[in-house]
CSV table of C-alpha atoms and ligand atoms in Angstrom, one decimal:
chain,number,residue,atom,x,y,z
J,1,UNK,CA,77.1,80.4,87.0
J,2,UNK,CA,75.9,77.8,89.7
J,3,UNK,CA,72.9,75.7,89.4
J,4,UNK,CA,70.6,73.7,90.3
J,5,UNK,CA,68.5,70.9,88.5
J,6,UNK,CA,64.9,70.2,88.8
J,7,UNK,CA,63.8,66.4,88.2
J,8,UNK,CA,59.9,65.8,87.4
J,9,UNK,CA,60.1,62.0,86.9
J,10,UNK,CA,56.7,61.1,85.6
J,11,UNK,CA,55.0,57.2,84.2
J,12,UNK,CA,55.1,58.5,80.5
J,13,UNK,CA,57.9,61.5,80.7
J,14,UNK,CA,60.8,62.6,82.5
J,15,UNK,CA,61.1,66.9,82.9
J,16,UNK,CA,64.3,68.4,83.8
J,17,UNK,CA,65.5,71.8,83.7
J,18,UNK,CA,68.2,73.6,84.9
J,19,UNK,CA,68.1,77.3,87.2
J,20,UNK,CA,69.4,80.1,88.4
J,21,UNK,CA,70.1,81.0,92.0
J,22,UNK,CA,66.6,82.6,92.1
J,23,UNK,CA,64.8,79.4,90.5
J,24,UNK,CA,64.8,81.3,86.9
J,25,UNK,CA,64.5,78.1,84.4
J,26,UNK,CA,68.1,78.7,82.2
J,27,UNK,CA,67.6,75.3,80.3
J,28,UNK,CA,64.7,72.3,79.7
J,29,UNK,CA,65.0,68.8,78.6
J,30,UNK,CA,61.8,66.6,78.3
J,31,UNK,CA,61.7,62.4,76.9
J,32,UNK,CA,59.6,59.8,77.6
J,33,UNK,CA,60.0,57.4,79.9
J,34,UNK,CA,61.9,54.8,79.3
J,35,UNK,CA,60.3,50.8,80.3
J,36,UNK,CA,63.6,49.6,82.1
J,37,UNK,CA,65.6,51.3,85.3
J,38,UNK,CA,68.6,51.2,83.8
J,39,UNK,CA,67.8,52.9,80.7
J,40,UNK,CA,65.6,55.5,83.4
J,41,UNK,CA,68.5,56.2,85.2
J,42,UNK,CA,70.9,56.7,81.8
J,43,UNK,CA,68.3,59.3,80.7
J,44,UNK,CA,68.2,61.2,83.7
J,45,UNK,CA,71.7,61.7,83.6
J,46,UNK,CA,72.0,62.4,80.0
J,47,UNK,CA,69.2,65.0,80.6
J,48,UNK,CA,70.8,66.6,83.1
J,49,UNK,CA,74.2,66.8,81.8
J,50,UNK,CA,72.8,68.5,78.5
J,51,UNK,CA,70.3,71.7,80.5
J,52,UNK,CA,73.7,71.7,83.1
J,53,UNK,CA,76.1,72.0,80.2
J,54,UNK,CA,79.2,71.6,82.1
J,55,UNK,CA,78.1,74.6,84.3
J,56,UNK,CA,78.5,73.9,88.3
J,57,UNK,CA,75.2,71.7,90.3
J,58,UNK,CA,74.8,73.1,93.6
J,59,UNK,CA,72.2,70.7,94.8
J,60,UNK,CA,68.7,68.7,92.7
J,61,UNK,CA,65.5,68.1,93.6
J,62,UNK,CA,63.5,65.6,91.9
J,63,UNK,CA,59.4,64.9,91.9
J,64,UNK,CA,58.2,61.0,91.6
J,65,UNK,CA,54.8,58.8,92.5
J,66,UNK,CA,55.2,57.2,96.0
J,67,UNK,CA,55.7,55.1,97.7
J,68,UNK,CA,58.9,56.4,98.8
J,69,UNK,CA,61.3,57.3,101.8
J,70,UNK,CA,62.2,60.7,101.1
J,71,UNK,CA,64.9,60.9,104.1
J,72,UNK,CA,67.3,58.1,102.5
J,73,UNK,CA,65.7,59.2,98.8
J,74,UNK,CA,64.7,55.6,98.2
J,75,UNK,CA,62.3,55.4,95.4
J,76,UNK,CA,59.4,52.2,94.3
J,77,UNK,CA,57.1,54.5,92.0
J,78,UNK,CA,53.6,52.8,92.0
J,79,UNK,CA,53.1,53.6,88.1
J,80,UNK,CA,56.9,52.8,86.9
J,81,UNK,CA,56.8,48.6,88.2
J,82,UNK,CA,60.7,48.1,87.5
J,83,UNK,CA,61.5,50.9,89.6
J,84,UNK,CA,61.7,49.3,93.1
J,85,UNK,CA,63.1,50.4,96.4
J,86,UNK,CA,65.9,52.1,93.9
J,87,UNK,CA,68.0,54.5,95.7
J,88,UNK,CA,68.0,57.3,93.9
J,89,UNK,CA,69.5,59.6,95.9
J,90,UNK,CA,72.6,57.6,96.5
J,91,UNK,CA,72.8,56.9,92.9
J,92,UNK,CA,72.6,60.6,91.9
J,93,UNK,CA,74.7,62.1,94.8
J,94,UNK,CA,77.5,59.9,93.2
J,95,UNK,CA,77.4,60.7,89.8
J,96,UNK,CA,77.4,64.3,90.5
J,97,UNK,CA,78.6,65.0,93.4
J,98,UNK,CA,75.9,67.5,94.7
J,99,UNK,CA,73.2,67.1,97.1
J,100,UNK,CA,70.0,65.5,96.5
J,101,UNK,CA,66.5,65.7,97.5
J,102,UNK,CA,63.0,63.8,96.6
J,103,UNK,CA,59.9,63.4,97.5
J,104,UNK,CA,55.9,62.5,96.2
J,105,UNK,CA,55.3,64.5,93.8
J,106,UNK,CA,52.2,66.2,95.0
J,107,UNK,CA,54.1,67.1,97.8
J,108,UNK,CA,56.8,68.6,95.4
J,109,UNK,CA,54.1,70.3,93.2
J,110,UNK,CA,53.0,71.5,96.6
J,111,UNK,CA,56.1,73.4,97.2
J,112,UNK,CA,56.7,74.7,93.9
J,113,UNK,CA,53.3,76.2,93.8
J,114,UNK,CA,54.0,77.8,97.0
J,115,UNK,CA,57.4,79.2,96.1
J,116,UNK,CA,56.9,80.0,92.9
J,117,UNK,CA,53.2,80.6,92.2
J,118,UNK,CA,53.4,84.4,93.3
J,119,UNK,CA,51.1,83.8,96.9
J,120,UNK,CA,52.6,82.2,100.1
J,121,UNK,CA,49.5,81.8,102.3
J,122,UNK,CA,50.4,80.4,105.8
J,123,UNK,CA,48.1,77.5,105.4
J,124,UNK,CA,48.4,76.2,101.9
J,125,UNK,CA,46.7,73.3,100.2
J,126,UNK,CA,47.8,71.9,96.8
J,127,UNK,CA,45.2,69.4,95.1
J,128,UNK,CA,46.9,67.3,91.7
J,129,UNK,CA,43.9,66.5,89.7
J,130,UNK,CA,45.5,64.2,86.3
J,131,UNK,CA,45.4,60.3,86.0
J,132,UNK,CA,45.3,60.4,89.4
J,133,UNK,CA,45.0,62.2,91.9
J,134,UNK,CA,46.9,63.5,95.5
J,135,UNK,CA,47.9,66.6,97.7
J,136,UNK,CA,50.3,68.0,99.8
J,137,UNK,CA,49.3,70.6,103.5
J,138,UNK,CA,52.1,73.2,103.7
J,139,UNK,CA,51.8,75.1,106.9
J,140,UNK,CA,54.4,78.3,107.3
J,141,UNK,CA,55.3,76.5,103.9
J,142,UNK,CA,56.5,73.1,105.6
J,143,UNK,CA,55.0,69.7,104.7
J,144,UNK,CA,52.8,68.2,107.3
J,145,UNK,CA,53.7,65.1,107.3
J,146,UNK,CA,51.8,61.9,108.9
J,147,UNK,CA,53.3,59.9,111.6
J,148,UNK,CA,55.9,57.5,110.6
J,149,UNK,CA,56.7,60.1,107.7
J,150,UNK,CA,53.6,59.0,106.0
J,151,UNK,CA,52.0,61.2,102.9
J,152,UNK,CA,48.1,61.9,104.1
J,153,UNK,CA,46.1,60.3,100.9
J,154,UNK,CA,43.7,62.8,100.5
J,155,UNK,CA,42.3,61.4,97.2
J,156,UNK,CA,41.2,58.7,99.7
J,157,UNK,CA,38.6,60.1,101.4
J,158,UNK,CA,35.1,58.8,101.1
J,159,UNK,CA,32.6,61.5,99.6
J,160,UNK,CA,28.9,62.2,99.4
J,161,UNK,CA,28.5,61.2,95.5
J,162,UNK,CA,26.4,61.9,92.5
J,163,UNK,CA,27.3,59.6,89.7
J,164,UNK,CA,25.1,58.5,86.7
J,165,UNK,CA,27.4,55.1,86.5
J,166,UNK,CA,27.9,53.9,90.1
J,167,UNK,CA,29.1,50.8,88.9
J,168,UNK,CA,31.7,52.3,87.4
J,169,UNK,CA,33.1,53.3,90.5
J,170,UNK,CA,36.4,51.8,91.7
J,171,UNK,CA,39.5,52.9,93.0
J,172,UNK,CA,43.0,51.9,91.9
J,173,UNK,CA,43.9,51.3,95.8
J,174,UNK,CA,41.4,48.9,96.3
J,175,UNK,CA,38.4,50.7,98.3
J,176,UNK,CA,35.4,51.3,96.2
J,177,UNK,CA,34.4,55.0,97.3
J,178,UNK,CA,37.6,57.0,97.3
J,179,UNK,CA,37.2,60.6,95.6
J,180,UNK,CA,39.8,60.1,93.3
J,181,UNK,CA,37.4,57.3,91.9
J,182,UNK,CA,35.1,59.8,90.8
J,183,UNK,CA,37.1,63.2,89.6
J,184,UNK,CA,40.9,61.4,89.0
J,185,UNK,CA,41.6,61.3,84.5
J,186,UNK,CA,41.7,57.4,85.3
J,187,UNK,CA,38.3,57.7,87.2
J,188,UNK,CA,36.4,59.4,84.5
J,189,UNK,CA,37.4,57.0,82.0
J,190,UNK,CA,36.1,54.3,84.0
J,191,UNK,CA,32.7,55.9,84.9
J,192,UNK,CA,32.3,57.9,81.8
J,193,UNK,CA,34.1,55.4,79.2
J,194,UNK,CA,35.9,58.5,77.9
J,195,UNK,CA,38.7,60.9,78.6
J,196,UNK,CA,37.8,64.2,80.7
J,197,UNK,CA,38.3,66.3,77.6
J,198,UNK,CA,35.0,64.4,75.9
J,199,UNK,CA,33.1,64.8,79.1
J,200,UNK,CA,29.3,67.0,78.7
J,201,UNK,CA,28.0,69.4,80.6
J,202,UNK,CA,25.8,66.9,82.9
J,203,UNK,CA,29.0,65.0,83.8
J,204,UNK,CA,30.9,67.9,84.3
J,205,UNK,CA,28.1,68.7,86.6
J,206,UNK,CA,28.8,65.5,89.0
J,207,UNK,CA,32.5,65.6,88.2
J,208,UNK,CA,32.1,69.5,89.9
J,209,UNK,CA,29.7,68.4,92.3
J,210,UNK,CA,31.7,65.2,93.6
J,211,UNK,CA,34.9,67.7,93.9
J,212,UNK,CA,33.1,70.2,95.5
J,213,UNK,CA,32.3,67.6,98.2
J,214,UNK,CA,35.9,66.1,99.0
J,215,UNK,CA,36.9,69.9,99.1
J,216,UNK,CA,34.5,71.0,101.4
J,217,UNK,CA,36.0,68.0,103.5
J,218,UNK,CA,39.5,69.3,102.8
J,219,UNK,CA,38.2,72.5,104.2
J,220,UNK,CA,36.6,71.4,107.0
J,221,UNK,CA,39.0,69.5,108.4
J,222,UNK,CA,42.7,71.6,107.1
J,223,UNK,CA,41.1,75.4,107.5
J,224,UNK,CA,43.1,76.6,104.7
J,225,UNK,CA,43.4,79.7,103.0
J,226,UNK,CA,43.2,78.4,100.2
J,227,UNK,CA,42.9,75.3,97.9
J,228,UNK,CA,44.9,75.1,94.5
J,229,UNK,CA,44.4,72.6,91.6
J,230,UNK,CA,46.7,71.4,89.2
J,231,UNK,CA,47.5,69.2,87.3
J,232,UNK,CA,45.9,67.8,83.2
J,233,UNK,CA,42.5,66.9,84.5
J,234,UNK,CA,42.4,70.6,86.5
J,235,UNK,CA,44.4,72.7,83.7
J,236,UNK,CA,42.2,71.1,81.5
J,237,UNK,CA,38.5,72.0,82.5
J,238,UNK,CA,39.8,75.2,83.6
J,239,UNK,CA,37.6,78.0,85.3
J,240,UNK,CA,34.3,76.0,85.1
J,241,UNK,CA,35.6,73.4,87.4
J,242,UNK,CA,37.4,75.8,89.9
J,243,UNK,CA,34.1,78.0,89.7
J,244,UNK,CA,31.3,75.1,90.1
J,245,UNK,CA,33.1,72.6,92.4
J,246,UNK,CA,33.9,76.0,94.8
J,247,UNK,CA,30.4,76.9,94.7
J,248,UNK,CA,29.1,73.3,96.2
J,249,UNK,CA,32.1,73.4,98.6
J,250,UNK,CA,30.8,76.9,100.2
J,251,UNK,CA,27.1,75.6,100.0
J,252,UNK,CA,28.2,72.9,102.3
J,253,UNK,CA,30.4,74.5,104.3
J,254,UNK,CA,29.3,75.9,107.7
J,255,UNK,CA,31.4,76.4,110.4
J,256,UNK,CA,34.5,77.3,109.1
J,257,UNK,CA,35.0,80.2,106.5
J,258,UNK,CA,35.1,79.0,103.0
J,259,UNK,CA,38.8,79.1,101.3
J,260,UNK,CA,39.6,80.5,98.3
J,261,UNK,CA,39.7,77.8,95.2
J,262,UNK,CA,42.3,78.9,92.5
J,263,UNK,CA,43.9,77.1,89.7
J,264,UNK,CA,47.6,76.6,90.1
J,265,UNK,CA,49.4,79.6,88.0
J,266,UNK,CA,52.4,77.2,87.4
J,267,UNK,CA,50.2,74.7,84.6
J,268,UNK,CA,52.2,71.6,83.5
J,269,UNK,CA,55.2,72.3,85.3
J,270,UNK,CA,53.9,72.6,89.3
J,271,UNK,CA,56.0,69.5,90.0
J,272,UNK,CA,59.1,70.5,87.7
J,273,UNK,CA,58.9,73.9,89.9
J,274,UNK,CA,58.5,72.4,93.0
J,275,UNK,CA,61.9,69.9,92.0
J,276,UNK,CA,63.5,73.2,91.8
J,277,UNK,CA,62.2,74.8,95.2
J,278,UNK,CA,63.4,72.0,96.9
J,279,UNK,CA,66.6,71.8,95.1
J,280,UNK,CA,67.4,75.4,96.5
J,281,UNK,CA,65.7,75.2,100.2
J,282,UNK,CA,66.1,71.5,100.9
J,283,UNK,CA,63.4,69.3,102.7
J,284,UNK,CA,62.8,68.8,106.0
X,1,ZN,ZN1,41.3,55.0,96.9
């Protein structure tokens, strides 16, 4: 059997997993990440030579934090500081003699979810909601992508807020208002002083409400048919988040028709998945 190998290349653990030729997971490896490049790099290829077991790679797709060029696969992962300008791609296309593909991994989780989350919509927005927090557009289930290849940062945006600790507020790329501020797992524990899962129901509330707003922007501005969360902080809270930040979204929304809100069906492995889907269609 031929196949291909998925790469979700995380700050704390590396995924991989082997599949069939209709993205079926055959075999999955998981470890944590290792401090140093070199001994990154050993691990991924130990990983993948034990879910390939000797059985012939037709092409991998891997997942990692930006910043990145995903055309010559050259990777500086924000959260993983020894890891700069390394070029993965070349690095992997020698040792295994296969092609190679990366890219951010909310753009990757994008993909997976679209391929493999059992609903293609034509206009497709993916929302990562976990330490932090991005998204990838898929329209016709192609990345838009920015000019000059850039990833649109739509944790970024600047939302109307309700938060009982304002001060608390800052974001890890410098600006003091982004969204991701307020709903990211990093976020929370800076407003809060606690991890999502300890949140109460009041700062659910604002967590829900200050969602709802940077969707309704996400709407506004994208007109998707729909808008699907992953990722620990999402997975975690479940329903009532989908259900309550949804509801302020189409409260707020007037001119364009409110999109569906869904959790990703895909849980912990959206970006694992998406590794995979690019692995098989390639990335353009
Ligand atoms: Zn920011």
């Amino acid at each position: 059997m031929s196949l291909s190998i998925g790469l979700d290349i995380g700050g704390t653990k590396f995924l991989v997993a082997s599949a069939d030729a209709r993205g079926k997971i055959i075999q999955r490896a998981v470890e944590p990440t290792p401090a140093g490049l070199d001994d990154g790099i050993a691990v991924l290829h130990r990983m993948i030579a034990a879910v390939s077991g000797g059985q012939k790679i037709i092409a991998m797709g891997a997942a990692i934090g930006g910043p990145l060029d995903w055309r010559q696969g050259i990777v500086s992962p924000l959260h993983q500081p020894e890891w700069r300008k390394v070029p993965l791609k070349a690095i992997m296309q020698d040792r295994w003699q296969c092609n190679f593909f990366v890219d951010v991994d909310t753009n990757v989780a994008a993909l997976g979810e679209y391929h493999f989350g059992g609903e293609k919509a034509s206009r497709f927005l993916y929302l990562t909601l976990s330490t932090g927090m991005g998204g990838g557009f898929l329209l016709d289930g192609r990345l838009y992508r920015g000019v000059g290849e850039q990833h649109p940062e739509m944790a970024h945006q600047s939302i109307h807020y309700r938060c009982s600790n304002p001060a608390g507020i800052q974001c890890e790329c410098g600006v003091p208002d982004c969204l991701e501020a307020l709903v990211s797992g990093n976020g929370i524990r800076r407003i809060y002083g606690k991890p999502a899962e300890l949140l109460n129901e009041d700062e659910w509330n604002e967590v829900s409400y200050n969602l709802g707003q940077g969707l309704r922007n996400l709407a506004i501005l994208y007109c998707p048919e729909v808008i699907i969360l992953g990722g620990g902080v999402a997975i975690g809270r479940g329903k009532p988040l989908v259900t309550a930040s949804g509801e302020i979204m189409a409260a707020h929304l007037q001119l364009v028709a409110a999109p569906r809100v869904r959790l990703s069906r895909l849980g912990y492995d959206t970006a694992l998945m998406g590794a995979i889907a690019i692995a098989m269609h390639g990335l353009e």
